[in-house]
Coordinates of C-alpha atoms and ligand atoms in Angstrom, one line a residue:
X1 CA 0.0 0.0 0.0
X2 CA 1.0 3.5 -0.2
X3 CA 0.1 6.2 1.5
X4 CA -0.3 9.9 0.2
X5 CA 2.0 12.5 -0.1
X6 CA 0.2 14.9 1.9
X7 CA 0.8 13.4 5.2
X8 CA 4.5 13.1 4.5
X9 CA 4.5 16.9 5.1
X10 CA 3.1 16.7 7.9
X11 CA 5.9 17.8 10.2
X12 CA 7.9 15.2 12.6
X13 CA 6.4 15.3 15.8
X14 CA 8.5 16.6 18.3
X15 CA 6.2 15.5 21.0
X16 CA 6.3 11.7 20.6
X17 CA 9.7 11.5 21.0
X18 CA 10.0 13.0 24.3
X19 CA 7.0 11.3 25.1
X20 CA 9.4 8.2 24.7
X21 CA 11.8 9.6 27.2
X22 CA 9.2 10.3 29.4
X23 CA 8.2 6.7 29.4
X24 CA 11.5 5.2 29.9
X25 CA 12.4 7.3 32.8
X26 CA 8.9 6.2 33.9
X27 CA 9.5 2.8 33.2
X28 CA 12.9 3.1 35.3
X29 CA 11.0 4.0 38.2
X30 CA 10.9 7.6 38.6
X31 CA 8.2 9.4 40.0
X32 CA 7.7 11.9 37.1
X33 CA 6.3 15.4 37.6
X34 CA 5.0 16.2 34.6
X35 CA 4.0 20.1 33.6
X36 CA 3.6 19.1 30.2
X37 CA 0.1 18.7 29.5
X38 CA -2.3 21.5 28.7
X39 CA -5.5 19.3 30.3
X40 CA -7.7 20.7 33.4
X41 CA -7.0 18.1 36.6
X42 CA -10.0 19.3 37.8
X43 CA -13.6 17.1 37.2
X44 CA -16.5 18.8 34.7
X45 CA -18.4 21.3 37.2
X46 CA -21.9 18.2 38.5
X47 CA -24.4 20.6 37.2
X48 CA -22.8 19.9 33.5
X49 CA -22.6 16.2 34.2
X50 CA -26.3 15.6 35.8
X51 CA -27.6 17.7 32.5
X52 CA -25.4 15.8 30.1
X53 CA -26.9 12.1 32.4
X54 CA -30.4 13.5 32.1
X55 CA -29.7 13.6 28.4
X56 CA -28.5 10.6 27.6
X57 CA -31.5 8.8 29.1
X58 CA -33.6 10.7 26.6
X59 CA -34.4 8.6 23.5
X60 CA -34.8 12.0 21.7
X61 CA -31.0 12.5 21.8
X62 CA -30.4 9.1 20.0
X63 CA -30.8 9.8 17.0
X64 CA -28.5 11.4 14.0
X65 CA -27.6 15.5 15.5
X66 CA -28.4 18.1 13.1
X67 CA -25.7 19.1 11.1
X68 CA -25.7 22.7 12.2
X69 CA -26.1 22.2 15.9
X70 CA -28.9 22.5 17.9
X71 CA -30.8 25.7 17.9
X72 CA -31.0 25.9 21.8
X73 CA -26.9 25.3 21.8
X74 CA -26.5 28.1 19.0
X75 CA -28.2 30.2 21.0
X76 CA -26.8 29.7 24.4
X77 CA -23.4 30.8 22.2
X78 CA -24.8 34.0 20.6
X79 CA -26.5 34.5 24.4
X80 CA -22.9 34.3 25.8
X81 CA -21.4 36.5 22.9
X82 CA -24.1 39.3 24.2
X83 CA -23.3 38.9 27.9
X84 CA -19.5 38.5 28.1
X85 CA -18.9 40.9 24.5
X86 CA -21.9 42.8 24.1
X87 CA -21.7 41.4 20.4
X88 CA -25.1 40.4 18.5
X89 CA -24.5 37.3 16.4
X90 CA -27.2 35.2 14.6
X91 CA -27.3 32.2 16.0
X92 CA -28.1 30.7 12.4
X93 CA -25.6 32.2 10.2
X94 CA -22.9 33.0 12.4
X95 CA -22.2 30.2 14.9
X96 CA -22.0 26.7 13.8
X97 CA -20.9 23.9 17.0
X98 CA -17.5 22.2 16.3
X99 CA -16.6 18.6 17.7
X100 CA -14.1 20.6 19.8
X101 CA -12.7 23.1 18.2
X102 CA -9.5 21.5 17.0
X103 CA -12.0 20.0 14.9
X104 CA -12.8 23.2 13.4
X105 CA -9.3 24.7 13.4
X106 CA -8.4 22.1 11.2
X107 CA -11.4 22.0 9.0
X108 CA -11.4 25.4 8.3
X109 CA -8.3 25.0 5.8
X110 CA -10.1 22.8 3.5
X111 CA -12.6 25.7 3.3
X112 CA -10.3 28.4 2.7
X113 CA -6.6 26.9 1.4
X114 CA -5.9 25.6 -2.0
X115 CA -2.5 23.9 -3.4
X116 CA -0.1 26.9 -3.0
X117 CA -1.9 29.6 -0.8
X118 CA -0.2 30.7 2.3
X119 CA -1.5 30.8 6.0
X120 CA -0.2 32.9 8.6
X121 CA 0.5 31.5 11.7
X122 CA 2.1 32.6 14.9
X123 CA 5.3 30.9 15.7
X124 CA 5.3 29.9 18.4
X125 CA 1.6 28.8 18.3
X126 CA -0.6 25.7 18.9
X127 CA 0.4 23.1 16.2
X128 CA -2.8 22.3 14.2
X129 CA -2.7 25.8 12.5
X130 CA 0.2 24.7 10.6
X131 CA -0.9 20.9 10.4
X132 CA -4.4 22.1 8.8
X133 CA -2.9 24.5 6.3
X134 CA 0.0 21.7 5.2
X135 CA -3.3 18.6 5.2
X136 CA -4.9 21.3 2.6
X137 CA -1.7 21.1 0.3
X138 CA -1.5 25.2 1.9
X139 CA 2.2 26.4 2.8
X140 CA 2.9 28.6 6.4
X141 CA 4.6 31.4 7.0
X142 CA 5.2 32.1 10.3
X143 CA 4.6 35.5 12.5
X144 CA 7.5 35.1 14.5
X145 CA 6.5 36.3 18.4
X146 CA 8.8 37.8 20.6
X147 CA 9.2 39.1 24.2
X148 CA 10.5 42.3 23.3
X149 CA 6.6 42.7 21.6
X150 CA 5.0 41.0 24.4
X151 CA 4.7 37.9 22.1
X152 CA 1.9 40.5 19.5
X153 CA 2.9 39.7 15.9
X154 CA 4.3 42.8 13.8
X155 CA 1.9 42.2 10.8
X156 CA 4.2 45.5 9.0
X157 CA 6.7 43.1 9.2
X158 CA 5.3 40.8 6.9
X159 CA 6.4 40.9 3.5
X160 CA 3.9 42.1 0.8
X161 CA 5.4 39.0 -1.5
X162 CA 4.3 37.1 1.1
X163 CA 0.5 38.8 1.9
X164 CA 0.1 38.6 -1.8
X165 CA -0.4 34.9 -1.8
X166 CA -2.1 34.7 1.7
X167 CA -5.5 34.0 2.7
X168 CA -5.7 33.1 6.5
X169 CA -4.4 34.8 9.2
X170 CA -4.1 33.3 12.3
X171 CA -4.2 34.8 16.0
X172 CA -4.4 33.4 19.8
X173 CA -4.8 35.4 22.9
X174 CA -4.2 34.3 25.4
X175 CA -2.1 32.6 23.8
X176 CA -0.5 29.2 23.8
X177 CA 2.0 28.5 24.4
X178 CA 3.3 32.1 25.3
X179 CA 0.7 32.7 27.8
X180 CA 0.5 35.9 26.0
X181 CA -2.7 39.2 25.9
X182 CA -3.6 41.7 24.2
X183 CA -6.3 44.1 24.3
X184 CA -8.9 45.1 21.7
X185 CA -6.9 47.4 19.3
X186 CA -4.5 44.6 18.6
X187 CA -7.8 43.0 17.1
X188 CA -8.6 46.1 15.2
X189 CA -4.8 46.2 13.9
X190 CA -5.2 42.7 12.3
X191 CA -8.6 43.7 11.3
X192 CA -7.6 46.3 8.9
X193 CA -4.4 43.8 8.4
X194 CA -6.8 41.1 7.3
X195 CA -9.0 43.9 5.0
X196 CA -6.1 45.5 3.3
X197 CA -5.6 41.7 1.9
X198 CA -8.7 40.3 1.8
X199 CA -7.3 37.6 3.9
X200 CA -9.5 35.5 6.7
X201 CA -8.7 36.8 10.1
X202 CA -9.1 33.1 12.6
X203 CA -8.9 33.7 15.8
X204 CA -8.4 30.9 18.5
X205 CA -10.2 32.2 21.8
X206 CA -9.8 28.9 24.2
X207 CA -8.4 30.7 27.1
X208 CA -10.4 33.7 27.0
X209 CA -12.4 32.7 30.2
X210 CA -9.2 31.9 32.1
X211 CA -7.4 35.2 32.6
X212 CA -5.8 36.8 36.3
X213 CA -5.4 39.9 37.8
X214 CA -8.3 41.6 36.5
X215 CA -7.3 41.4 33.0
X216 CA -10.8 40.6 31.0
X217 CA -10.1 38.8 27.0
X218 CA -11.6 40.5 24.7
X219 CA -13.3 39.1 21.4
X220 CA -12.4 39.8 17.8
X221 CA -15.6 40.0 17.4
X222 CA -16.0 43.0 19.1
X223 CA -13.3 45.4 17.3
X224 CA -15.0 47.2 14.7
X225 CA -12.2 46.8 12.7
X226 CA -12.2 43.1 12.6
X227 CA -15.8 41.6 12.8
X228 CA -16.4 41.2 9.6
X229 CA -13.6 39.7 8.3
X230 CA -13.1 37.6 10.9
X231 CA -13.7 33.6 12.4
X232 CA -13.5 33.0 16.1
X233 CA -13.0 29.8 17.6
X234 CA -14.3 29.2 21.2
X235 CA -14.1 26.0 23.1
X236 CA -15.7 24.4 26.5
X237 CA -12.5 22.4 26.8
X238 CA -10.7 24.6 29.0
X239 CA -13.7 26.9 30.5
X240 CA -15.3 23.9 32.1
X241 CA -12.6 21.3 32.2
X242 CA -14.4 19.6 29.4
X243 CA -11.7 18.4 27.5
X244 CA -12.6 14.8 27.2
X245 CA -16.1 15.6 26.0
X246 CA -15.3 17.7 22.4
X247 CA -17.6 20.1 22.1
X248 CA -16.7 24.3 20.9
X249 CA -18.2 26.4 18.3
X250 CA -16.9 28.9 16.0
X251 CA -18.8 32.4 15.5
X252 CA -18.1 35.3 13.0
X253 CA -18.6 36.4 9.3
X254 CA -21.1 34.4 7.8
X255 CA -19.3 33.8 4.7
X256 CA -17.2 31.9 6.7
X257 CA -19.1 30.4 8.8
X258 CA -21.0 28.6 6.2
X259 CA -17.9 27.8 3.8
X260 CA -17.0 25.9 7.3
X261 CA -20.2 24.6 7.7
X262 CA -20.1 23.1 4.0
X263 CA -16.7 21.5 4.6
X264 CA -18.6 19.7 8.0
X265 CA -21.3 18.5 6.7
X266 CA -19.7 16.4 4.0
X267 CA -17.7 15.1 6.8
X268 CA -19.2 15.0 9.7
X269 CA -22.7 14.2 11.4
X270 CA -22.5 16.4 14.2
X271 CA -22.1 16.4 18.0
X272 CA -23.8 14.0 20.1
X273 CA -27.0 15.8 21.1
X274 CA -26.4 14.8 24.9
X275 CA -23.3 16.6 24.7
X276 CA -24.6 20.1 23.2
X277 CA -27.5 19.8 26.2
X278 CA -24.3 19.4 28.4
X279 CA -23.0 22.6 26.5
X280 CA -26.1 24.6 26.9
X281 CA -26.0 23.5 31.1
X282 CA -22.9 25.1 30.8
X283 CA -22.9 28.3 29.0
X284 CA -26.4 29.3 30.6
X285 CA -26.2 27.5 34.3
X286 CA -24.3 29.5 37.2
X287 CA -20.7 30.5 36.3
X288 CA -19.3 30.3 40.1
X289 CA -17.3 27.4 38.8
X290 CA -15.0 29.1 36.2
X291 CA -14.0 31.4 38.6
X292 CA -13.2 28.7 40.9
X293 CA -11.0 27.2 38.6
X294 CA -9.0 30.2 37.8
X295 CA -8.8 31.1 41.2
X296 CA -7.4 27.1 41.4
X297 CA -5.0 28.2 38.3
X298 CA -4.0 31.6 39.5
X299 CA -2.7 30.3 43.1
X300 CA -0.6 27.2 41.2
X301 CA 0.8 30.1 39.1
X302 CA 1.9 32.1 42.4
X303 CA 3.0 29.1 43.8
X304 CA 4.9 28.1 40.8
X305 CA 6.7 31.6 40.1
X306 CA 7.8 32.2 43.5
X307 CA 9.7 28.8 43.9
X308 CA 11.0 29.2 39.9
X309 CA 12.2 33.5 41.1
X310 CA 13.3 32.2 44.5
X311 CA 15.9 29.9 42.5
X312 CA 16.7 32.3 40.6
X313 CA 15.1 31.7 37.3
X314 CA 13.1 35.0 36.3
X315 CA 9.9 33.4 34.9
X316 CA 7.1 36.2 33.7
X317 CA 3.7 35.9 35.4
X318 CA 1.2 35.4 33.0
X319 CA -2.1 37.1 32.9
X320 CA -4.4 34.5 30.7
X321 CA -3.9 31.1 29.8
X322 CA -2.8 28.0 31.8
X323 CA 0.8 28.0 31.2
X324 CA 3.7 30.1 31.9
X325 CA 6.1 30.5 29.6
X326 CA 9.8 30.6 31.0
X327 CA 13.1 31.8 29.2
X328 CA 15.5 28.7 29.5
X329 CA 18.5 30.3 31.7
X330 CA 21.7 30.9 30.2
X331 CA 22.6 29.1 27.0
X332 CA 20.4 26.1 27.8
X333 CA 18.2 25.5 24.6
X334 CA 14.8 24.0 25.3
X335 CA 15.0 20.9 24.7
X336 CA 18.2 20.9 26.9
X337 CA 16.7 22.1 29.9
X338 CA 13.9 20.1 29.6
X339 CA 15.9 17.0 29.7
X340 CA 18.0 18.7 32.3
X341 CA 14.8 18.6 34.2
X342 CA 13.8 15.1 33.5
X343 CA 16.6 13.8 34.3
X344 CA 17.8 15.6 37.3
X345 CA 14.5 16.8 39.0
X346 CA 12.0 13.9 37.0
X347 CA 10.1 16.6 36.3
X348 CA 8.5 17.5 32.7
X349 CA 8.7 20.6 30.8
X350 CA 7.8 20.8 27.1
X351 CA 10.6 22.3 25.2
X352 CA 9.4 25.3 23.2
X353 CA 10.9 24.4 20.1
X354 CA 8.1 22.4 19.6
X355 CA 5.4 25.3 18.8
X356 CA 7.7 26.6 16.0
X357 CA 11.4 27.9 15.8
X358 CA 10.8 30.9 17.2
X359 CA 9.9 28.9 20.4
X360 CA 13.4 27.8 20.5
X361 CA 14.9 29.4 24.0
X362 CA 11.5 28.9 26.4
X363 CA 9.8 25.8 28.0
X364 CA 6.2 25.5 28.7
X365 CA 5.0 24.8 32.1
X366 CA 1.3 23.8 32.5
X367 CA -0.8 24.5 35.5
X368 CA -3.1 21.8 35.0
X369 CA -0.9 19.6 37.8
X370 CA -3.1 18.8 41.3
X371 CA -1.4 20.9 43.7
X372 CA 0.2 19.1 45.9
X373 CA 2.4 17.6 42.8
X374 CA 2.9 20.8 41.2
X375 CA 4.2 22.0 45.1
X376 CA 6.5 19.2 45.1
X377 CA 7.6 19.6 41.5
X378 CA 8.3 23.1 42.2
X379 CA 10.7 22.5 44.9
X380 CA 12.1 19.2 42.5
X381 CA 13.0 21.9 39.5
X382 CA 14.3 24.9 42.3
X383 CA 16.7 22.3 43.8
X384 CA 18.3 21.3 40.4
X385 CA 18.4 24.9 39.6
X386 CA 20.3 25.7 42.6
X387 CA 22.4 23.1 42.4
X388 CA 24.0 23.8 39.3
Ligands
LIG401 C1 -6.7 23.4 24.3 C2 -6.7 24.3 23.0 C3 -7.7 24.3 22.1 C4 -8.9 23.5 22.5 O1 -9.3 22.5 21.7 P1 -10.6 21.7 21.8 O2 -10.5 20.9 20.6 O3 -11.8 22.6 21.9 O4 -10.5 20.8 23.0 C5 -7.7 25.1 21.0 N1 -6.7 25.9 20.9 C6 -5.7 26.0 21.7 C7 -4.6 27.0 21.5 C8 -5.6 25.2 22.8 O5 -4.6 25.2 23.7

């Protein structure tokens, strides 16, 4: 047999190799700590669960979903659009439910790349921007983020031979892996970015509920400049630690909303209706437990930056997100210190390198660790730090 050429450019998956180290230092006995994993510890809020039970026992839920989501789950998205953004949506042309939204991330190249157009993608950033694109036979060009710009991509830095043969533009804040915020006008910036070149302007809004220190998200959907050229993809995953479950939406311009929507329905049959009751239980039922959980995240990030400063390593304390997103000291690349880490401390770190080149230098520490384990890793990774 032989399989295609497209998945041969699929990029080698840094990941699964260290997930082979991580095994055999398992395998050897040691206790590993590991801060690699961006996946909430924490169970689904009961309320969510006892709606998505309820559900399941109902024969009505059975059957085949419709394509396009439930209207009661469109809504409850559009209704938390108007609360949290003051932004009207229709909830029949401009949200369509995603099976998580990787799911969408990914499908939304098929609707919008051909053989030979570019994407723009922040580097570092979450991986599947660039795996969608490459799937689609699309190449990427990265927006390289740095410190000095507080990790905001310098779109008059890009090219115009390179714009010229664009057609997505992709953003995330907060961001992964940087940890990374902006505020609105950022959002109007890429807007008029995205007009000037009639490109897409995605947006990836999975952390936009977890953010500290009184910094609120905003939505791309609510710059002027940016609503209508732009896609936003929202998630449950992270909000209300529903990660196992797959369920997000995307909202915006209706053009691409229903070139998205095309692309699904010739591929897809929809989400589990169970599951999109489960999503309306927890968009419209009491939202006491996301701020329980970022209260959870926000004291793991104290506790975490005081032990990483106290040993001297000046990590940044980030204001969104569940990661922090840490400098490697002194000449240690990343994927150096994080096998420093491993094997000294058996403790895990994801190496930065691994969200793009520009990632190269940094190591990603996630928060979703129970606390007592992410107290004793702390303590693991200052000792090895002082000790050197
Ligand atoms: C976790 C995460 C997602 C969420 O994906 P789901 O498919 O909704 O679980 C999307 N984007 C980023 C950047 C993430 O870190």
């Amino acid at each position: 047999m032989r399989t295609a050429r497209r998945i041969a450019t699929l990029p080698p998956y840094l990941f699964a190799e260290l997930d082979r180290k991580l095994d055999t230092a398992r395998a050897k006995g040691v206790d590993v700590i590991s801060f690699g994993i961006g996946d909430p510890d924490r169970p689904t809020p009961a309320h969510i669960v006892e709606a998505a039970t309820a559900a399941i026992r109902d024969p009505s839920n059975h059957r085949y979903p419709s394509y396009y989501g439930l209207a009661g789950f469109r809504h409850a998205i559009a209704a938390f659009y108007q609360r949290r953004f003051g932004v009207d949506l229709d909830p029949d042309t401009q949200v369509q439910p995603l099976i998580g939204s990787k799911e969408g991330i990914a499908n939304l190249a098929t609707a919008f790349v051909d053989p030979g157009d570019t994407v723009l993608v922040p580097d570092p950033g979450y991986p599947v921007y660039e795996t969608g694109t490459l799937l689609a036979g699309g190449t990427v060009e990265p927006l390289p983020l740095s410190a000095e710009d507080g990790f905001l991509p310098q779109f008059d830095q890009v090219p115009a031979e390179t714009t010229a043969r664009s057609k997505v533009v992709w953003l995330n804040f907060p961001g992964n892996p940087t940890a990374a915020v902006c505020d609105v006008s950022l959002f109007d910036e890429a807007g008029a970015f995205a007009a000037e070149h009639d490109l897409l302007l995605a947006h990836d809004s999975a952390y936009s509920e977890i953010t500290y220190d009184g910094y609120v998200a905003p939505s791309v959907l609510e710059a002027p400049g940016a609503r209508d050229h732009a896609i936003e993809f929202g998630s449950l995953s992270k909000t209300y630690n529903m990660t196992g479950w797959r369920i997000g939406w995307a909202a915006g311009a209706p053009k691409a909303i229903e070139a998205l929507g095309r692309v699904k329905t010739n591929i897809d049959s929809g989400i589990f209706n169970a599951l999109q009751r489960a999503g309306i239980a927890a968009l419209e039922g009491p939202q006491g437990c996301v701020a329980e959980m970022v209260a959870v995240y926000r004291r793991r990030r104290d506790v975490l930056v005081e032990a990483l400063r106290g040993a001297g390593w000046a990590v940044p304390v980030p204001r969104g997100s569940i990661y922090l997103w840490a400098p490697a000291p002194e000449a240690t690349t990343s994927v150096g210190l994080s096998e420093l880490l491993l094997e000294r401390a058996g403790v895990f770190v994801t190496p930065g390198s691994g969200y793009g080149r520009s990632g190269e230098g940094y190591v990603r520490l996630s928060l979703t660790v129970p606390d007592d384990r992410l107290e004793e890793g702390a303590t693991r990774i200052a000792k090895v730090l002082a000790d050197r």
